[in-house]
Coordinates of C-alpha atoms and ligand atoms in Angstrom, one line a residue:
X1 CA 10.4 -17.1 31.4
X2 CA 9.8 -14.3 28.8
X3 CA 12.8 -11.6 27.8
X4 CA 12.5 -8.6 30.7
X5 CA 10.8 -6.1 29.2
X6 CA 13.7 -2.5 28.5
X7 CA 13.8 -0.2 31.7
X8 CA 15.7 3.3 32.2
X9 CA 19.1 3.3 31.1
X10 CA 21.5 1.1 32.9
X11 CA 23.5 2.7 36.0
X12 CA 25.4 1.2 38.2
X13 CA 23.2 0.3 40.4
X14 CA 20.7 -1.3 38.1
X15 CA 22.2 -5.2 37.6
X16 CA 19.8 -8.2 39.0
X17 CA 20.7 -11.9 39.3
X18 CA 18.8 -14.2 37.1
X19 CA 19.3 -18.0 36.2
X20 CA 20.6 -18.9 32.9
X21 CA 16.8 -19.7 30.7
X22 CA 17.1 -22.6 29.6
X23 CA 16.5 -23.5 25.6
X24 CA 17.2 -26.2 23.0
X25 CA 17.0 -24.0 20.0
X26 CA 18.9 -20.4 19.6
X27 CA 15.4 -19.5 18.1
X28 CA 14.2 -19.7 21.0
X29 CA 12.8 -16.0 22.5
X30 CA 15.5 -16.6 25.5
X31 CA 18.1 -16.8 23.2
X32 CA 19.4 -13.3 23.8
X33 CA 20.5 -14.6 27.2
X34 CA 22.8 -17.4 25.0
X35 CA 24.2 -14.3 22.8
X36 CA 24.8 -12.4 26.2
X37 CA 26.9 -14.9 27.7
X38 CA 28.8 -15.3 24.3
X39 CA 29.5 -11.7 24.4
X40 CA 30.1 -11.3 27.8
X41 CA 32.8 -13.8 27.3
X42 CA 34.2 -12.6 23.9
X43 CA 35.0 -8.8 26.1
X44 CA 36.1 -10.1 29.0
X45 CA 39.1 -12.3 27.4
X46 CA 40.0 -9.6 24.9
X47 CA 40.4 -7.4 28.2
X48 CA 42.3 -10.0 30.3
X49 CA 44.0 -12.4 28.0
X50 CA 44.4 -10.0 24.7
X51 CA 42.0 -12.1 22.0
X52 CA 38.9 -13.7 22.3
X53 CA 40.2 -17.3 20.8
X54 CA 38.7 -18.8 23.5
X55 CA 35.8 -17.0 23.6
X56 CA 32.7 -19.9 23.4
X57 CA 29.9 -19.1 21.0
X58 CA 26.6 -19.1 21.9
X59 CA 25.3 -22.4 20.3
X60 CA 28.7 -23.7 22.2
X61 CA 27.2 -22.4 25.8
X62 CA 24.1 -23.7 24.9
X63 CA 25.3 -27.4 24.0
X64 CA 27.4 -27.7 26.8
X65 CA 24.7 -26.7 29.4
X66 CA 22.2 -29.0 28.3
X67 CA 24.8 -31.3 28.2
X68 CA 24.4 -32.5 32.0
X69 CA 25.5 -36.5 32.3
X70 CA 28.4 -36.5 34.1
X71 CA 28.9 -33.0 35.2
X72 CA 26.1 -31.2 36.3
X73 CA 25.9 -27.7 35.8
X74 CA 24.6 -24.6 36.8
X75 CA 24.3 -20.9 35.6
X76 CA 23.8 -17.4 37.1
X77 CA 23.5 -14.3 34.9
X78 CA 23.9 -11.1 36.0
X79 CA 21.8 -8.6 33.8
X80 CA 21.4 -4.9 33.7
X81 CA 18.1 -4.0 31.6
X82 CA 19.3 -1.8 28.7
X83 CA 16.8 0.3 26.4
X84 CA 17.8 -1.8 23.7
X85 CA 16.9 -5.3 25.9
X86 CA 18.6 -7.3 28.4
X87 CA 22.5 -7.3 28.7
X88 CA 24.3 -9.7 30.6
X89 CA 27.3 -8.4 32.0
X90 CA 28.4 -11.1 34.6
X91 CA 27.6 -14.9 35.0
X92 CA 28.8 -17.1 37.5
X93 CA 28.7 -21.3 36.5
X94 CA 28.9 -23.7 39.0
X95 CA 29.6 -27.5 37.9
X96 CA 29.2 -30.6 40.1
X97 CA 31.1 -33.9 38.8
X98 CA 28.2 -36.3 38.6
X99 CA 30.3 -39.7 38.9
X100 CA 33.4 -38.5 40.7
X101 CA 35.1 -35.7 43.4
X102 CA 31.3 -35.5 45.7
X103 CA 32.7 -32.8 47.8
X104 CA 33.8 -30.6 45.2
X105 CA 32.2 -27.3 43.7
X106 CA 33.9 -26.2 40.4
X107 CA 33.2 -22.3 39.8
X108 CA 33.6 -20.0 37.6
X109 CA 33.2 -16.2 37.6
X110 CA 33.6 -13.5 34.8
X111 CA 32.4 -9.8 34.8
X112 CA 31.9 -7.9 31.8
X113 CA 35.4 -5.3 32.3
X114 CA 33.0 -2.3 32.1
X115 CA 30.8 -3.5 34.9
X116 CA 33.3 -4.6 37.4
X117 CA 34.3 -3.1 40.5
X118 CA 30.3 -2.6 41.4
X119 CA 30.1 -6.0 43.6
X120 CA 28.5 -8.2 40.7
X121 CA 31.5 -10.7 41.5
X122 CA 31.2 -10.8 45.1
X123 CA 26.8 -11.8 44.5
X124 CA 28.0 -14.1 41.8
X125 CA 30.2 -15.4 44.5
X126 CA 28.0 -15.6 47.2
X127 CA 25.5 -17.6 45.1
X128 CA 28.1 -20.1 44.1
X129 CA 28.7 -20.5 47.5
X130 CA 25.2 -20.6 48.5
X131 CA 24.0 -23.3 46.0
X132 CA 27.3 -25.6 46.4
X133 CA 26.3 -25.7 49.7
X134 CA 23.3 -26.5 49.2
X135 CA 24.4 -29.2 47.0
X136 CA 26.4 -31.0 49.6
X137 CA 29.2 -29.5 48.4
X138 CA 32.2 -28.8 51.1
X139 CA 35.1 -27.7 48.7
X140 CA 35.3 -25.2 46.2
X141 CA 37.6 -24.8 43.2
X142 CA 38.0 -21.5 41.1
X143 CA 40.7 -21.3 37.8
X144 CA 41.5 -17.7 37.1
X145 CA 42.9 -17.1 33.1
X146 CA 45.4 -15.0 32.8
X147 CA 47.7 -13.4 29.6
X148 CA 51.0 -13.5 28.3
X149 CA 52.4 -10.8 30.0
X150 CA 54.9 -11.0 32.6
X151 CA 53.5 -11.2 36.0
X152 CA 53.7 -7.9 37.8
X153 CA 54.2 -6.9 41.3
X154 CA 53.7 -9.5 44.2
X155 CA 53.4 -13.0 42.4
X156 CA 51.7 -16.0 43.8
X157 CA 53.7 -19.7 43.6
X158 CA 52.3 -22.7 44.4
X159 CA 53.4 -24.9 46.9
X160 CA 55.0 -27.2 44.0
X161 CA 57.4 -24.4 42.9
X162 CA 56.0 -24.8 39.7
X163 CA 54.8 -21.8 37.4
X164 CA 53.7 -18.3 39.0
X165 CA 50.9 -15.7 38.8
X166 CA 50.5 -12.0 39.8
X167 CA 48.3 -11.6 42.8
X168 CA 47.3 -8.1 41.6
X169 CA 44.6 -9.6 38.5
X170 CA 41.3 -9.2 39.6
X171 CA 40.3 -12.8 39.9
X172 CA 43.1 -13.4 42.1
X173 CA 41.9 -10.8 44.4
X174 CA 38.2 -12.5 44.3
X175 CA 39.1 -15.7 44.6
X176 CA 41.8 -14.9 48.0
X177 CA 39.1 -13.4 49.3
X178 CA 36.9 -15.9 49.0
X179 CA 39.4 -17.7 51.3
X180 CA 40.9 -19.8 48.5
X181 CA 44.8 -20.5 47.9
X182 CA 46.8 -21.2 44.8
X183 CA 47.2 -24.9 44.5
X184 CA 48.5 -25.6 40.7
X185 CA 49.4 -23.3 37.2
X186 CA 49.0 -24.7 34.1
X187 CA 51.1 -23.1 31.3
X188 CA 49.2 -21.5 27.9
X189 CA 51.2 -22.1 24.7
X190 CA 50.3 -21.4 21.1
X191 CA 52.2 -22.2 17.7
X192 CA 51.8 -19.9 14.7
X193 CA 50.4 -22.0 11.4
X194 CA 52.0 -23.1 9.2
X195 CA 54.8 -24.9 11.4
X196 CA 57.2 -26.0 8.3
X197 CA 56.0 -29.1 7.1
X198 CA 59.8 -30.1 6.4
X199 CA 60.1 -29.9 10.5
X200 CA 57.0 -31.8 11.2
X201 CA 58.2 -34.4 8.6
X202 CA 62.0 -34.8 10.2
X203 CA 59.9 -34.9 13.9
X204 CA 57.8 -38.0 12.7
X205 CA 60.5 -39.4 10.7
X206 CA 62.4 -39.2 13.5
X207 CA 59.9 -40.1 16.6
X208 CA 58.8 -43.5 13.9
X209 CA 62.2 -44.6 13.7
X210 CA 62.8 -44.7 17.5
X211 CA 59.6 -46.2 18.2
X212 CA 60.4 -48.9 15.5
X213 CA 57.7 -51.5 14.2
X214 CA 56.4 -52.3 17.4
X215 CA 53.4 -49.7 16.8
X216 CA 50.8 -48.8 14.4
X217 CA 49.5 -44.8 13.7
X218 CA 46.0 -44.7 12.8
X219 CA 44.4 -41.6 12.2
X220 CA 40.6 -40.8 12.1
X221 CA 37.7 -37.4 12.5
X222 CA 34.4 -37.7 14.0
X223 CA 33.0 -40.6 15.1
X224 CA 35.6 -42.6 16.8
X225 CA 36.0 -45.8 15.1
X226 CA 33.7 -48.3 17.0
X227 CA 36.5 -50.8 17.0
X228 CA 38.6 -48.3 18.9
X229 CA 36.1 -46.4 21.8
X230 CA 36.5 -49.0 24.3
X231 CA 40.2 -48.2 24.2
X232 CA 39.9 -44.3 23.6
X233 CA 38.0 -44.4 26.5
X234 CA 40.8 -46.1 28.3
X235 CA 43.2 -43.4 27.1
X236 CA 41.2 -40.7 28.5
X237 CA 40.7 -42.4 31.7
X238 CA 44.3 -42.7 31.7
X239 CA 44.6 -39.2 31.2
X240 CA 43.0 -38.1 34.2
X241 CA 44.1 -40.8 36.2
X242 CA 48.3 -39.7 36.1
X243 CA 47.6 -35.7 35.6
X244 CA 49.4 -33.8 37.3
X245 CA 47.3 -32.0 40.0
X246 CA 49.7 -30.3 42.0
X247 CA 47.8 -29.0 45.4
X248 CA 44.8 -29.8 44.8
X249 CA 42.0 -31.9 46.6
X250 CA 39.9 -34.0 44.3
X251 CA 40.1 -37.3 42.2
X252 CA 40.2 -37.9 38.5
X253 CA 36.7 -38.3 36.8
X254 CA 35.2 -40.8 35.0
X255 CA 35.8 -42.1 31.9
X256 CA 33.8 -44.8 29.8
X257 CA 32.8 -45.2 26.0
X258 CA 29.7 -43.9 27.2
X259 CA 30.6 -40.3 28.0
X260 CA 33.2 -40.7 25.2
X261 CA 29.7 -40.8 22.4
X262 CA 28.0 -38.1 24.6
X263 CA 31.1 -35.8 23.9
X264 CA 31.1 -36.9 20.4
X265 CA 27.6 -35.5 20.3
X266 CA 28.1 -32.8 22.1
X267 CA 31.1 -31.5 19.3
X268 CA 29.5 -32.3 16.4
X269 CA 26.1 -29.9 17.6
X270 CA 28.3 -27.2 18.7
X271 CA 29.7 -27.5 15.4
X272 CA 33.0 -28.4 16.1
X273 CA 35.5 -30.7 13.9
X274 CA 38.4 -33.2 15.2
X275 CA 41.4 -35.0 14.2
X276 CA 42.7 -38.1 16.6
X277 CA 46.0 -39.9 16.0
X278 CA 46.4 -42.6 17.7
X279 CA 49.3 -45.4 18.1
X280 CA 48.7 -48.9 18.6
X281 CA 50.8 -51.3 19.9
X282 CA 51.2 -54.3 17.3
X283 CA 52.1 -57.2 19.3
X284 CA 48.7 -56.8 21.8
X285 CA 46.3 -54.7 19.4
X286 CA 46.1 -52.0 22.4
X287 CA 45.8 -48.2 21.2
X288 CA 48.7 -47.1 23.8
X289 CA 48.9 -43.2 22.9
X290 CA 46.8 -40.3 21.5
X291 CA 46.4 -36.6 20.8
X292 CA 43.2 -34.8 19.4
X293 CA 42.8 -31.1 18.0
X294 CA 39.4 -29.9 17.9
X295 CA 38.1 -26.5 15.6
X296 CA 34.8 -24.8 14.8
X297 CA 34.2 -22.9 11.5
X298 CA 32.6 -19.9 13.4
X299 CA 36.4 -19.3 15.1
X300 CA 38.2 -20.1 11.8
X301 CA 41.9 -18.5 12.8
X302 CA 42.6 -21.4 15.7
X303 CA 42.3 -25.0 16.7
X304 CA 42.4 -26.3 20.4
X305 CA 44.9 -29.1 21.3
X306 CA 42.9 -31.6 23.4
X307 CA 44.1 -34.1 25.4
X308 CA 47.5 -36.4 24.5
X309 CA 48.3 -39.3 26.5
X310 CA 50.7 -42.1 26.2
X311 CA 50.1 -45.2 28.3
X312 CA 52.8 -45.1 31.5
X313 CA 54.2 -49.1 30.2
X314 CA 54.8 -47.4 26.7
X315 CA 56.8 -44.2 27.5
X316 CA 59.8 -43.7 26.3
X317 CA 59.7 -44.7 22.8
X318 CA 58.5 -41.2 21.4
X319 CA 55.1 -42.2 20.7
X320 CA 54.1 -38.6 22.4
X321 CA 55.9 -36.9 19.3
X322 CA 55.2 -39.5 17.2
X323 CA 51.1 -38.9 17.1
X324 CA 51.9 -35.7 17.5
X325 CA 53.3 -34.9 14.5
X326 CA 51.3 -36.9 12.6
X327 CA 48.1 -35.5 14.1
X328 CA 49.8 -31.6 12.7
X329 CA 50.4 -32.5 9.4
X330 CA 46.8 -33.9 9.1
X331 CA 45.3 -31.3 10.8
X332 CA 47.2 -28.9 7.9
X333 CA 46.0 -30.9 5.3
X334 CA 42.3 -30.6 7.0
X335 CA 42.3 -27.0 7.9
X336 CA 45.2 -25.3 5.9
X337 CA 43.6 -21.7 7.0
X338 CA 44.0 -22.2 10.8
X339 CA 46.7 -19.8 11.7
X340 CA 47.1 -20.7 15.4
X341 CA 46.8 -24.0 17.8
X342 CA 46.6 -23.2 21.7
X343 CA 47.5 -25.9 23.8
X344 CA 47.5 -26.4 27.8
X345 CA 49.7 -28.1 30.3
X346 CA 50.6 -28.4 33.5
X347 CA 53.9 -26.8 35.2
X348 CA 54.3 -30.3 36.5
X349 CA 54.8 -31.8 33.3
X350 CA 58.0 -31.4 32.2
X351 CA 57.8 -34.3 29.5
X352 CA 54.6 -32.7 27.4
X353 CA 56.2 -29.2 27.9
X354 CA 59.1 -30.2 26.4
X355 CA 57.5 -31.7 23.1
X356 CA 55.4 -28.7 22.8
X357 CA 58.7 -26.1 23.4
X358 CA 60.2 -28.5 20.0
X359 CA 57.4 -28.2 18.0
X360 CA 57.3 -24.6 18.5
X361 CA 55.0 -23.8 20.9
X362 CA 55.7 -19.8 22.8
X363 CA 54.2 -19.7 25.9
X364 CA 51.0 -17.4 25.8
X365 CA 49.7 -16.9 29.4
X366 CA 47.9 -19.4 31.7
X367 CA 45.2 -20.4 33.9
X368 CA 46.2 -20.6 37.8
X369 CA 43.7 -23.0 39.8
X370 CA 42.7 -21.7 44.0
X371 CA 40.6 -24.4 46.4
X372 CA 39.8 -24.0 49.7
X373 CA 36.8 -25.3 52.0
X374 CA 33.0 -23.8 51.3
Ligands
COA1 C1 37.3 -11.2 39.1 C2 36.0 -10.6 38.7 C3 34.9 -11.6 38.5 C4 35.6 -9.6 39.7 O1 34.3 -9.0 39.3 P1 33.8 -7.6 40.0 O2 32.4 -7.5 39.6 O3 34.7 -6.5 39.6 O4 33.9 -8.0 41.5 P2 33.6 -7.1 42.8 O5 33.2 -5.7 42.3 O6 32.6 -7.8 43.6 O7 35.0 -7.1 43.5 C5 35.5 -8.2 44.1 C6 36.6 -7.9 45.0 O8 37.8 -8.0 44.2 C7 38.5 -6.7 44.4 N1 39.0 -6.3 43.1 C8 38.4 -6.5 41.9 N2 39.1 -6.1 40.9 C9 40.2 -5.6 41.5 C10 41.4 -5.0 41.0 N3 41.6 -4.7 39.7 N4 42.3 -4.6 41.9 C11 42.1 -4.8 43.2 N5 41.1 -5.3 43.7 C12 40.1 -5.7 42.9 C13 37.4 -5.7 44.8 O9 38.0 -4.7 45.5 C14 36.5 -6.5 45.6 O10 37.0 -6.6 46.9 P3 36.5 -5.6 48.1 O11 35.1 -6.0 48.3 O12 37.4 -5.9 49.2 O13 36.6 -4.3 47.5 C15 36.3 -9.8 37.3 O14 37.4 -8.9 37.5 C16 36.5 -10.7 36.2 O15 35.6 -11.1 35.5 N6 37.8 -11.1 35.9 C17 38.1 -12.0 34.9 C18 37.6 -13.4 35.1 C19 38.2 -14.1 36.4 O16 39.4 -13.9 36.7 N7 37.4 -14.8 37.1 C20 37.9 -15.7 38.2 C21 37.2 -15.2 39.5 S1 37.7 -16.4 40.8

């Protein structure tokens, strides 16, 4: 496919659906649909959510669509033909789990905020519908982002009790009316840099003390020691295995040193950095807890926490605030300039939220999740 060629100024009425081109290189001519989506995403969380932190960038889109093992995935783009060249101001992605939850559609839907209201979400809607059907597919699951303001007028809860969100943002009113309910919130938190390295040092000191001799920190960055993926593997299987998923219909996915490398490969050509701490329990050599917090240079002011896990037979014994504290003060020697870590958790997880709330984490908005049947 070559780069539509520039028509008359764009108007309302002047967007058409596309698939995402596929490309391995961001020379590629088709690239400008890769710096679309970027932007596309970059405006519509600075309107909904206040920055563009989590904004992917375009070698980040392209890595993680190519990128189709054990989730497949699939991407609409809705273009309006500017003088200048295409623009892409709404894409709809559609992911299948490859290994795991056959019923179940994932989507996801984001309009550019100076194209909405025009119907481009409803025909990004319908296709996602459409193809998951095709696909087999008789669920559908749809998280909608949202900020750190107080919710607003009439407010959504899910069944659980746990967390809220206003039913007046747009994506709430899309995905309701796509016949979807609220099934789970997950909670947004962010910690300013530097956290005092005197705290960090007492909340180690402390969490190494309770959990006594019996375990072992080791720390590492890209690739995970061989000697360790089987086990890291195991962590994140655990991981998805006991997370809280409040409401909704679907199974963890899998998890194997396999996928574990793929991912590896998949960070290091978006770019992106890691630091893993890990604790091992002496006695039976098994790595029993982790955390990981993942950066890229091209977003230089934040890192990402990623997943932390400690094995159900090992809680108790602080080793969540134990790696986690570690895994901050290396990540400060490693990237001094970051001034901000976002991390995410469920409501239902009163343990994690409470770690994060110590080591200073605000709460900073959220992502509420709606299923229903196709
Ligand atoms: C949600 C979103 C994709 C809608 O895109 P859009 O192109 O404006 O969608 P449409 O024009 O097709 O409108 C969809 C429906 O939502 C309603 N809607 C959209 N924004 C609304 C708002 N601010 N207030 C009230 N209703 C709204 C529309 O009225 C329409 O319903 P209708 O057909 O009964 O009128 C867009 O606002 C967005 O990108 N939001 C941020 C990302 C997000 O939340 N995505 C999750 C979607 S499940």
């Amino acid at each position: 496919m070559t780069a539509p060629s520039a028509v008359p100024a764009p108007t309302t009425s002047t967007w058409r659906l596309m698939d995402a081109p596929r490309i391995s290189s961001l020379d590629d001519p088709e690239a400008w649909a890769y710096q679309g989506m970027a932007q596309l995403h970059a405006a519509a969380e600075l309107a909904d959510l206040g920055n563009a932190d989590a904004a992917p960038t375009p070698v980040g889109i392209m890595v993680a669509l190519n990128n189709q093992s054990y989730v497949r995935k699939l991407r609409r783009l809705a273009v309006v033909d500017a003088p200048d060249g295409p623009q892409v101001v709404g894409n709809a992605v559609l992911n299948l789990q490859v290994r795991s939850n056959p019923e179940l559609a994932i989507g996801l839907i984001v309009v550019h905020p100076e194209h909405r209201r025009q119907g481009i979400g409803t025909a990004l809607a319908e296709w996602l519908r459409t193809t998951a059907r095709a696909e087999g597919r008789t669920s559908v699951l749809a998280p909608v982002d949202f900020g750190a303001e107080p919710p607003e007028g009439e407010v959504l809860t899910p069944e659980s009790g746990n967390g809220h969100v206003s039913a007046g943002l747009p994506g709430v009113h899309l995905a309701r009316k796509q016949g979807l309910d609220l099934q789970i919130v997950e909670r947004r938190s962010r910690v300013d840099l530097p956290v005092a390295p005197e705290a960090v040092a007492r909340f180690e000191a402390e969490s190494s003390a309770a959990a006594g001799d019996a375990y072992r920190v080791h720390t590492w960055t890209a690739p995970t020691p061989e000697e360790w993926i089987e086990q890291y593997a195991a962590l994140e299987q655990a991981l998805a295995d006991d997370e809280p998923r409040g409401g909704l219909d679907m199974e963890a996915d899998v998890w194997d040193a396999e996928r574990i490398r793929g991912e590896e490969a998949a960070i290091a050509a978006k770019g992106d950095q890691y630091v893993v701490t890990a604790a091992e329990h002496v006695a039976t050599g098994q790595l029993v807890a982790m955390t990981m917090l993942q950066w890229n240079d091209l977003k230089p002011d934040h890192s990402d926490q990623q997943a932390t896990v400690v094995l159900k037979a090992h809680r108790g014994h602080r080793l969540g605030m134990l790696v986690k504290a570690v895994n901050l003060r290396e990540h400060a020697r490693l990237r001094p300039g970051s001034r901000r870590i976002y991390t995410w958790n469920n409501e239902e997880n009163p343990h994690m939220l409470a770690i994060n709330v110590a080591l200073g984490f605000v709460p900073a908005g959220g992502c509420a999740t709606f299923q229903g049947a196709l």
